[in-house]
Short mmCIF file of C-alpha atoms in Angstrom, two decimals:
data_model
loop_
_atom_site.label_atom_id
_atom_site.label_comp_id
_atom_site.label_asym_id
_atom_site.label_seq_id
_atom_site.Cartn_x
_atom_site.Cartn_y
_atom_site.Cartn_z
CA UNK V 306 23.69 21.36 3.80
CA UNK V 307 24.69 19.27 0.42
CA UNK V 308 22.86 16.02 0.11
CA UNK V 309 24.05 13.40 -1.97
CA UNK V 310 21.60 10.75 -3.44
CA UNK V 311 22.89 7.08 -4.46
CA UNK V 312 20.59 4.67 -6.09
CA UNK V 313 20.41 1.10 -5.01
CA UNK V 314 19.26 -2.05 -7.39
CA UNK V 315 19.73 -4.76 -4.90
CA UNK V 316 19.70 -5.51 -1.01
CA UNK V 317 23.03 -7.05 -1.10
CA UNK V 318 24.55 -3.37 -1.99
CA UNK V 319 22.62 -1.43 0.50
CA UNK V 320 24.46 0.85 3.24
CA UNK V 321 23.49 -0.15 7.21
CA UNK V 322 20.30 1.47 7.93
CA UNK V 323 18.41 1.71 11.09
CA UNK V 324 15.16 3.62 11.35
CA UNK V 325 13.45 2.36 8.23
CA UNK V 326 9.66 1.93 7.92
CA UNK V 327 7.54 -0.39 6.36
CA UNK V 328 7.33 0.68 3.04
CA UNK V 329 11.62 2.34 2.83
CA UNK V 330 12.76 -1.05 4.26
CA UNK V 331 15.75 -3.50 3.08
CA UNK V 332 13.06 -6.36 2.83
CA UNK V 333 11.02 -4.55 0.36
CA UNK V 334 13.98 -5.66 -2.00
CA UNK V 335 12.98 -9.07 -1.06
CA UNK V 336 9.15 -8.98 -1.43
CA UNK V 337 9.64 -7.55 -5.24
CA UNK V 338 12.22 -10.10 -5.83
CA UNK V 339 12.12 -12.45 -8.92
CA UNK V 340 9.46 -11.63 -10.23
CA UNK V 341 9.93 -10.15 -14.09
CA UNK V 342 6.77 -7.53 -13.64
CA UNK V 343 9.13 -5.29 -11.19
CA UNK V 344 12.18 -3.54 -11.02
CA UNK V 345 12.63 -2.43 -7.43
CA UNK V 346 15.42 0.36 -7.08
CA UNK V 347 15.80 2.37 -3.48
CA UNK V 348 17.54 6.11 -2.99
CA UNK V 349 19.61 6.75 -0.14
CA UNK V 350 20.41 10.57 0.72
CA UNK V 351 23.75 11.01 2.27
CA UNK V 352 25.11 13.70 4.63
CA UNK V 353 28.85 13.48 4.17
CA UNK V 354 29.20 10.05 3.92
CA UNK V 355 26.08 8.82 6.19
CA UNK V 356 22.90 7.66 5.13
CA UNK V 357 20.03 9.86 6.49
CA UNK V 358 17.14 8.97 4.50
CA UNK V 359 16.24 6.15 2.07
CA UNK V 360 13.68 6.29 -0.78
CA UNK V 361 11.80 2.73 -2.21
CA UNK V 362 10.42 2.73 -5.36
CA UNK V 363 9.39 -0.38 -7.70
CA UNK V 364 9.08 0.37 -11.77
CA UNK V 365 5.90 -2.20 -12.91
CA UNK V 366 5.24 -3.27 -16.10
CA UNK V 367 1.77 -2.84 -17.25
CA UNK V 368 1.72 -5.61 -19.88
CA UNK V 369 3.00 -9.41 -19.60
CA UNK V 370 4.09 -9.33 -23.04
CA UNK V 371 5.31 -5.85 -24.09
CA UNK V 372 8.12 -4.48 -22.11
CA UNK V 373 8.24 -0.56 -23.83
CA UNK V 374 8.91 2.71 -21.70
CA UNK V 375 5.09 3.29 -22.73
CA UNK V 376 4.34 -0.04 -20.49
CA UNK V 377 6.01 0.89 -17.35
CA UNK V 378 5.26 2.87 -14.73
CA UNK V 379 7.37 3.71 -11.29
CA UNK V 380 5.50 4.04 -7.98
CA UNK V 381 6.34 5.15 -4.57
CA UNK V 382 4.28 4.83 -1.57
CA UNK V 383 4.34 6.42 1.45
CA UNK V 384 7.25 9.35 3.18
CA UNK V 385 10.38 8.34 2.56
CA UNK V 386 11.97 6.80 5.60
CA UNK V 387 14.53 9.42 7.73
CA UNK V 388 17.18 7.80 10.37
CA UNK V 389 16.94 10.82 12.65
CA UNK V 390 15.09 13.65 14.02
CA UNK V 391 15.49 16.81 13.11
CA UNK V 392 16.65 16.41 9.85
CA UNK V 393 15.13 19.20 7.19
CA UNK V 394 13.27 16.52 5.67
CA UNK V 395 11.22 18.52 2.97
CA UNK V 396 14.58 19.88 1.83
CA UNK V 397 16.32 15.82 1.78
CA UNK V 398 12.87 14.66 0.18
CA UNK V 399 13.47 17.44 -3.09
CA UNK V 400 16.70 15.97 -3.55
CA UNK V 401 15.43 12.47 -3.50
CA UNK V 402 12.32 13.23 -5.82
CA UNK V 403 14.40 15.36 -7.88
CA UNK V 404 17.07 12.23 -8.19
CA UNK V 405 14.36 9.85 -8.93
CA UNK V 406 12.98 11.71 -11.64
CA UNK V 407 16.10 12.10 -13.43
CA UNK V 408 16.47 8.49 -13.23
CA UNK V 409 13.44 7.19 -14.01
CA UNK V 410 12.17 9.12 -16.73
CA UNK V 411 13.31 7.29 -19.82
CA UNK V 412 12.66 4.45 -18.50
CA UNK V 413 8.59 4.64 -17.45
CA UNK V 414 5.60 6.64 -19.35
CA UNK V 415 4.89 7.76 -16.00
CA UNK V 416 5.36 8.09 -12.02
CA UNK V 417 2.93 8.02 -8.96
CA UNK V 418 3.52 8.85 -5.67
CA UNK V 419 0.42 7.89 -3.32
CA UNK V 420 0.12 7.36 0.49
CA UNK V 421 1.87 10.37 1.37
CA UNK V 422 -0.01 11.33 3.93
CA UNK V 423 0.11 15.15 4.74
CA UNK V 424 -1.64 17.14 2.06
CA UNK V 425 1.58 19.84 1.89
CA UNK V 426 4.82 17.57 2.08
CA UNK V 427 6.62 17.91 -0.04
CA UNK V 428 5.34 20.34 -2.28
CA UNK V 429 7.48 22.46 -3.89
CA UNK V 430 10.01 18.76 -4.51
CA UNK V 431 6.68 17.72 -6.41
CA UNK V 432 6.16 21.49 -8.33
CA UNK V 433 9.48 21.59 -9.00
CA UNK V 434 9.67 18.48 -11.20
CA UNK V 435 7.08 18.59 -12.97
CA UNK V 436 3.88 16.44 -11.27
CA UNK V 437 0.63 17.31 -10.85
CA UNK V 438 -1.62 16.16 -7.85
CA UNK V 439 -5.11 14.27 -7.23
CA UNK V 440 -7.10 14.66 -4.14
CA UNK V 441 -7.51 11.47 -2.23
CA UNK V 442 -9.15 10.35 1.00
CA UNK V 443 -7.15 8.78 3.31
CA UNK V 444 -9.44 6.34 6.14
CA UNK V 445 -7.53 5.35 8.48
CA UNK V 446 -8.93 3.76 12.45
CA UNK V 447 -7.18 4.24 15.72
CA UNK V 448 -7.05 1.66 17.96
CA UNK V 449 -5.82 3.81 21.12
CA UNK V 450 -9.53 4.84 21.85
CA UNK V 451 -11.53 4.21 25.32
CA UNK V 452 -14.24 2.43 23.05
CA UNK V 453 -12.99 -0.92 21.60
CA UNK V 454 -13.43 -1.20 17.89
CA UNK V 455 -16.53 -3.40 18.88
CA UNK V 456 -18.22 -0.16 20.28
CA UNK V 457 -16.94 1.80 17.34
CA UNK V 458 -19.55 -0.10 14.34
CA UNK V 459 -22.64 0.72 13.61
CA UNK V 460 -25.69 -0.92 14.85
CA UNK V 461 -26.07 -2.56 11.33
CA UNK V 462 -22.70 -3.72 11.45
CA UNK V 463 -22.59 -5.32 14.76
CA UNK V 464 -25.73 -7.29 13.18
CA UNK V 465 -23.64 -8.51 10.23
CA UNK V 466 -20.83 -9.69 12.30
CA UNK V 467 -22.78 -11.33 14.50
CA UNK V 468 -25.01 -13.14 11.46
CA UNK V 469 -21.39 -14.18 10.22
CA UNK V 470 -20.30 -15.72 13.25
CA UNK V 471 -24.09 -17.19 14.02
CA UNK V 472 -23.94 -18.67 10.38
CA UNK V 473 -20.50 -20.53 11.05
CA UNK V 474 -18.27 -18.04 9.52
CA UNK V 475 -14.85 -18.50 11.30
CA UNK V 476 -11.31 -16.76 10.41
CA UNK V 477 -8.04 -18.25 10.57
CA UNK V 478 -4.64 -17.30 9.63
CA UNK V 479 -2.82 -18.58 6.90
CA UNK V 480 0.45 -20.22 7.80
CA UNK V 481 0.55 -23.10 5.06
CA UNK V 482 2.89 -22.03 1.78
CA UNK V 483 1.45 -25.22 0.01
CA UNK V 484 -1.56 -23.73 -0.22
CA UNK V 485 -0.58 -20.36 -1.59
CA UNK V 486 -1.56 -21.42 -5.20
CA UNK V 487 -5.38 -22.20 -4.08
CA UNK V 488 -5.40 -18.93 -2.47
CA UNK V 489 -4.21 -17.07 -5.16
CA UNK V 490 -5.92 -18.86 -8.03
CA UNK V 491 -9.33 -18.31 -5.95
CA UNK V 492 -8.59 -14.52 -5.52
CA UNK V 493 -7.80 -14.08 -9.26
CA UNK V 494 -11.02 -16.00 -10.23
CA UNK V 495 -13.49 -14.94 -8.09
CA UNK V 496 -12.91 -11.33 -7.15
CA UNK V 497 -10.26 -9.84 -9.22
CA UNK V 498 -12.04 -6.73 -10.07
CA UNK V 499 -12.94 -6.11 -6.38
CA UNK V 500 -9.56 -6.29 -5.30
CA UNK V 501 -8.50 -2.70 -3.68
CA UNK V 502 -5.82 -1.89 -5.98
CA UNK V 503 -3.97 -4.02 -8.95
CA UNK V 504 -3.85 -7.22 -8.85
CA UNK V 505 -0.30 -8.55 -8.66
CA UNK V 506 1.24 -11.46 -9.90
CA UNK V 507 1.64 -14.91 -7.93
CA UNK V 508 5.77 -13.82 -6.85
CA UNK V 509 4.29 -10.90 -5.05
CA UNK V 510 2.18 -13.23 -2.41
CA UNK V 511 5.09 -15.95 -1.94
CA UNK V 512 7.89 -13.09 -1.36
CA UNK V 513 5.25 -11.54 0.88
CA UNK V 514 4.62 -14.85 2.98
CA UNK V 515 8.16 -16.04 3.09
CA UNK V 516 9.72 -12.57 3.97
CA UNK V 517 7.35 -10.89 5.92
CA UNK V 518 4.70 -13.50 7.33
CA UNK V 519 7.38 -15.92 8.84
CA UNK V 520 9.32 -13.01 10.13
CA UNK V 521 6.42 -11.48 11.90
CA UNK V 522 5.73 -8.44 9.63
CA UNK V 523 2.56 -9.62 8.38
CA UNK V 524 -0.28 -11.79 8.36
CA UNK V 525 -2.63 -13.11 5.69
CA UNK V 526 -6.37 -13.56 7.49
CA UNK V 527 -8.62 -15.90 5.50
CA UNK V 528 -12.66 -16.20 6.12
CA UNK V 529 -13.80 -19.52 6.21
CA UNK V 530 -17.80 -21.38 5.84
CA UNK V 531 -17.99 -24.80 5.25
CA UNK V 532 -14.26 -25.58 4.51
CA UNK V 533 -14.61 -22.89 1.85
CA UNK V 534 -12.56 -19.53 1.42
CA UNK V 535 -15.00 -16.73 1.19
CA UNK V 536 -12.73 -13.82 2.08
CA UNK V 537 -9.51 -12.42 3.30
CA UNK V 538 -6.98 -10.03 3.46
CA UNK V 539 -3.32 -9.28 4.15
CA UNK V 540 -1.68 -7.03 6.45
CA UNK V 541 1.47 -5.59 6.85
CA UNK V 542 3.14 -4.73 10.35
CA UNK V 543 4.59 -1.47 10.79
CA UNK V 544 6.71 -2.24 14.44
CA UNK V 545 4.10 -2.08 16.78
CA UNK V 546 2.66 0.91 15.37
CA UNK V 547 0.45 0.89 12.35
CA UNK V 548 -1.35 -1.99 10.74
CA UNK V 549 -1.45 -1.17 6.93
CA UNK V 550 -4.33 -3.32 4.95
CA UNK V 551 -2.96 -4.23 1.75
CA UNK V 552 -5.61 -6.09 0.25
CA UNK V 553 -9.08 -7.38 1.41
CA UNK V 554 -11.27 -9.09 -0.28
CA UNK V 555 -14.62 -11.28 -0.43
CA UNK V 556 -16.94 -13.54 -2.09
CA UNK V 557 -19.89 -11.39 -2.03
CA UNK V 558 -22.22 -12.06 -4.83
CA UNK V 559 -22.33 -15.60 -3.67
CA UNK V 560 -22.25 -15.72 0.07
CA UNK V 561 -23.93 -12.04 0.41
CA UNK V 562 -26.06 -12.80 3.65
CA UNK V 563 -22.66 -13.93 5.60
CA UNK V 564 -20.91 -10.44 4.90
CA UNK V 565 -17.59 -11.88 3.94
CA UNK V 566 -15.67 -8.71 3.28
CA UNK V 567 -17.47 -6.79 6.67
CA UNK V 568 -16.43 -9.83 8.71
CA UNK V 569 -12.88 -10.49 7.60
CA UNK V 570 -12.35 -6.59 8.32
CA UNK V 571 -13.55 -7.10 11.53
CA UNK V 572 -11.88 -9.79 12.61
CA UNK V 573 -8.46 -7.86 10.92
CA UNK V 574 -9.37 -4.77 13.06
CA UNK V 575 -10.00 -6.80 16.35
CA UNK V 576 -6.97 -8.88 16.20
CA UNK V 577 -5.04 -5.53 15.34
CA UNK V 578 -6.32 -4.23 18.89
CA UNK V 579 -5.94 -7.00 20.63
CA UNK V 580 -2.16 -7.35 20.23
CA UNK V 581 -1.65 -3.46 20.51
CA UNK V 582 -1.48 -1.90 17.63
CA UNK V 583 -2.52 2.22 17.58
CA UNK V 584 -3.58 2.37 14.34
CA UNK V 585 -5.11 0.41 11.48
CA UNK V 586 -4.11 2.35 8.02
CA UNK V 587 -6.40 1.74 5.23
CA UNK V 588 -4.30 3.83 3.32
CA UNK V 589 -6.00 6.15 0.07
CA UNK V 590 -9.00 4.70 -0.70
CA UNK V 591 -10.87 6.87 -3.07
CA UNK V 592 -10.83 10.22 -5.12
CA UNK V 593 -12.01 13.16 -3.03
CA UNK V 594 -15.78 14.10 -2.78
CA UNK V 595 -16.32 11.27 -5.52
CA UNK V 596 -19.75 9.18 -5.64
CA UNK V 597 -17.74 5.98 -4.38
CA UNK V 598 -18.92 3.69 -1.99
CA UNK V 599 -15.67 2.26 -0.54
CA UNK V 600 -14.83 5.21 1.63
CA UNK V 601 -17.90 5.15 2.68
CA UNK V 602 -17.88 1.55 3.43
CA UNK V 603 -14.39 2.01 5.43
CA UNK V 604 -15.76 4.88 7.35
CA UNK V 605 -18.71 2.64 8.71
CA UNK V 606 -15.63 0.63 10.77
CA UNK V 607 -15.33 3.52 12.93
CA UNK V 608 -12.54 5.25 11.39
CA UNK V 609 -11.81 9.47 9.97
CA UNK V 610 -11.01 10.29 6.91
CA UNK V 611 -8.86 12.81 6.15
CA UNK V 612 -7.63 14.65 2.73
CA UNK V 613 -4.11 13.47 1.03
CA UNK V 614 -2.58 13.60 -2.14
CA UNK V 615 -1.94 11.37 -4.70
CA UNK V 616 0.74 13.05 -6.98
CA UNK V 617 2.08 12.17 -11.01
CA UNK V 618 3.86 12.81 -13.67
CA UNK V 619 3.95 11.82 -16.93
CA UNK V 620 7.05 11.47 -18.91
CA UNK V 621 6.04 12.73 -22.10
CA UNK V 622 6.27 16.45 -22.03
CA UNK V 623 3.25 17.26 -23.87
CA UNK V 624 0.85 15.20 -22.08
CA UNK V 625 2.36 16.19 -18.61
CA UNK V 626 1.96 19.83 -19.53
CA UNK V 627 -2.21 19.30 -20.48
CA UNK V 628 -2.67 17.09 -17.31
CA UNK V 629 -1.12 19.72 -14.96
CA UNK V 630 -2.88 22.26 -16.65
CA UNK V 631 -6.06 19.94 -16.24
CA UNK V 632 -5.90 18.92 -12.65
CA UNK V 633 -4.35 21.51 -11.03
#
């Protein structure tokens, strides 16, 4: 069966699509929006003249000021989204990767793919073009067990918790927009280089809160002591599925005997269960069998770990050739 691939620069333009997921969704048009540091561009595969899959990706720029190929990169997260089952989906996801590549590659140094999932899909898409992959660990807690996530922490968790809460540590969710700047200003200034993956720009958190907080898609959990913000993190609603933690966050140099960071992740996780959620997706946290503490850390919440991929390629034809020959 022929696929064709169309590519897609605004929501406005989009074909009706039912069956999308959180990360191959309309609305992730309107969470990049406005902001000069993205470009967000989705693929939709066709079968005759219906849509049957639909790829989001988002080219960033690197550097405020220059605005080069060499400054961009394009990145994709998580399986593409398909509208029905039994569709040959690794053959509809090499036409899609295949498409993206040919678009993308003049304009970005490079492309990453990460969250995929499944160590093997996709593959030969992946070979075929020209990436090379990185092991990953994926952590990721289900919330379908007998034993509540309570039950699921170590003994030296449940201690930390408990000191938090003892202590006056108390979380609340964040519903005000006027105080978006505070938040954001605090995160940038206080724990920027703890943050779980790049810290983006101010747009990223307002699109976020007016498109996906007020329509029920997400929440943003703050950790409070003494009227002051010593943690958070933000969360993204897949249905009623899969909770994915986007960013988390905490004061810990300062308030290190109130475990900011454990107890905001508890409270995320325990909320999670309570309204019935299965799962609670940390998503790729780490390099595989790396000396790193955060999977480690994650995995102390109760959850498995399990190996992924994380797959690039560069768009410079030299460097791509040393790096696959390098890492794979």
């Amino acid at each position: 069966m022929a696929y064709n691939v169309k590519t897609y620069y605004r929501k406005e333009d989009l074909p009706p699509m039912e069956g999308t997921n959180f990360f191959h969704s309309p609305s992730s048009f309107d969470w990049y929006a406005h902001s000069p540091a993205y470009t967000p561009l989705m693929l939709i595969a066709f079968e005759d003249e219906e849509p049957v899959a639909a790829m989001f990706a988002v080219i960033m720029r690197t550097n405020r000021f220059l605005r080069g190929k060499l400054f961009k990169r394009c990145v994709i997260s998580h399986q593409p989204a398909f509208f029905r089952k039994k569709l040959p989906q690794i053959e509809i996801f090499d036409v899609l990767i295949a498409h993206l590549v040919k678009k993308v590659r003049n304009r970005v140094f490079f492309i990453r793919y990460e969250n995929v999932g499944n160590t093997i899909f996709g593959y030969k898409g992946f070979r075929e073009n020209g990436f090379y992959s990185v092991k990953w660990i994926n952590v990721r807690n289900s919330l379908q067990r007998k034993r509540r996530i309570w039950d699921q922490l170590s003994k030296s968790r449940k201690n930390q918790v408990n000191n938090a809460i003892k202590k006056g540590v108390v979380i609340e969710e964040f519903t005000s927009e006027d105080k978006l700047p505070e938040m954001y200003k605090l995160i940038r200034n206080t724990n920027n280089k703890k943050i779980s993956r790049r810290f983006p720009p101010y747009q990223y958190f307002e699109n976020f809160f007016c498109h996906y907080i007020k329509q029920g898609n997400g929440k943003i959990l703050l950790a409070r002591y003494q009227g002051k913000i010593i943690g958070g993190i933000i969360l993204g609603f897949e249905k009623k599925e899969t909770v994915h933690c986007l960013y988390y966050w905490g004061k810990s140099k300062r308030y290190k005997l109130l475990y900011p960071t454990i107890f905001t992740i508890y409270q995320a996780m325990q909320i999670s269960e309570n309204k019935g959620f299965h799962y609670f997706d940390f998503m790729d946290v780490s390099f595989l069998n790396k000396n790193t503490g955060r999977a480690r850390f994650l995995l102390q919440f109760g959850g498995k770990q399990r190996a992924t991929r994380r797959w690039y390629r560069f768009n410079w034809g030299l460097l791509n050739f040393f790096a696959n020959r390098i890492y794979d």
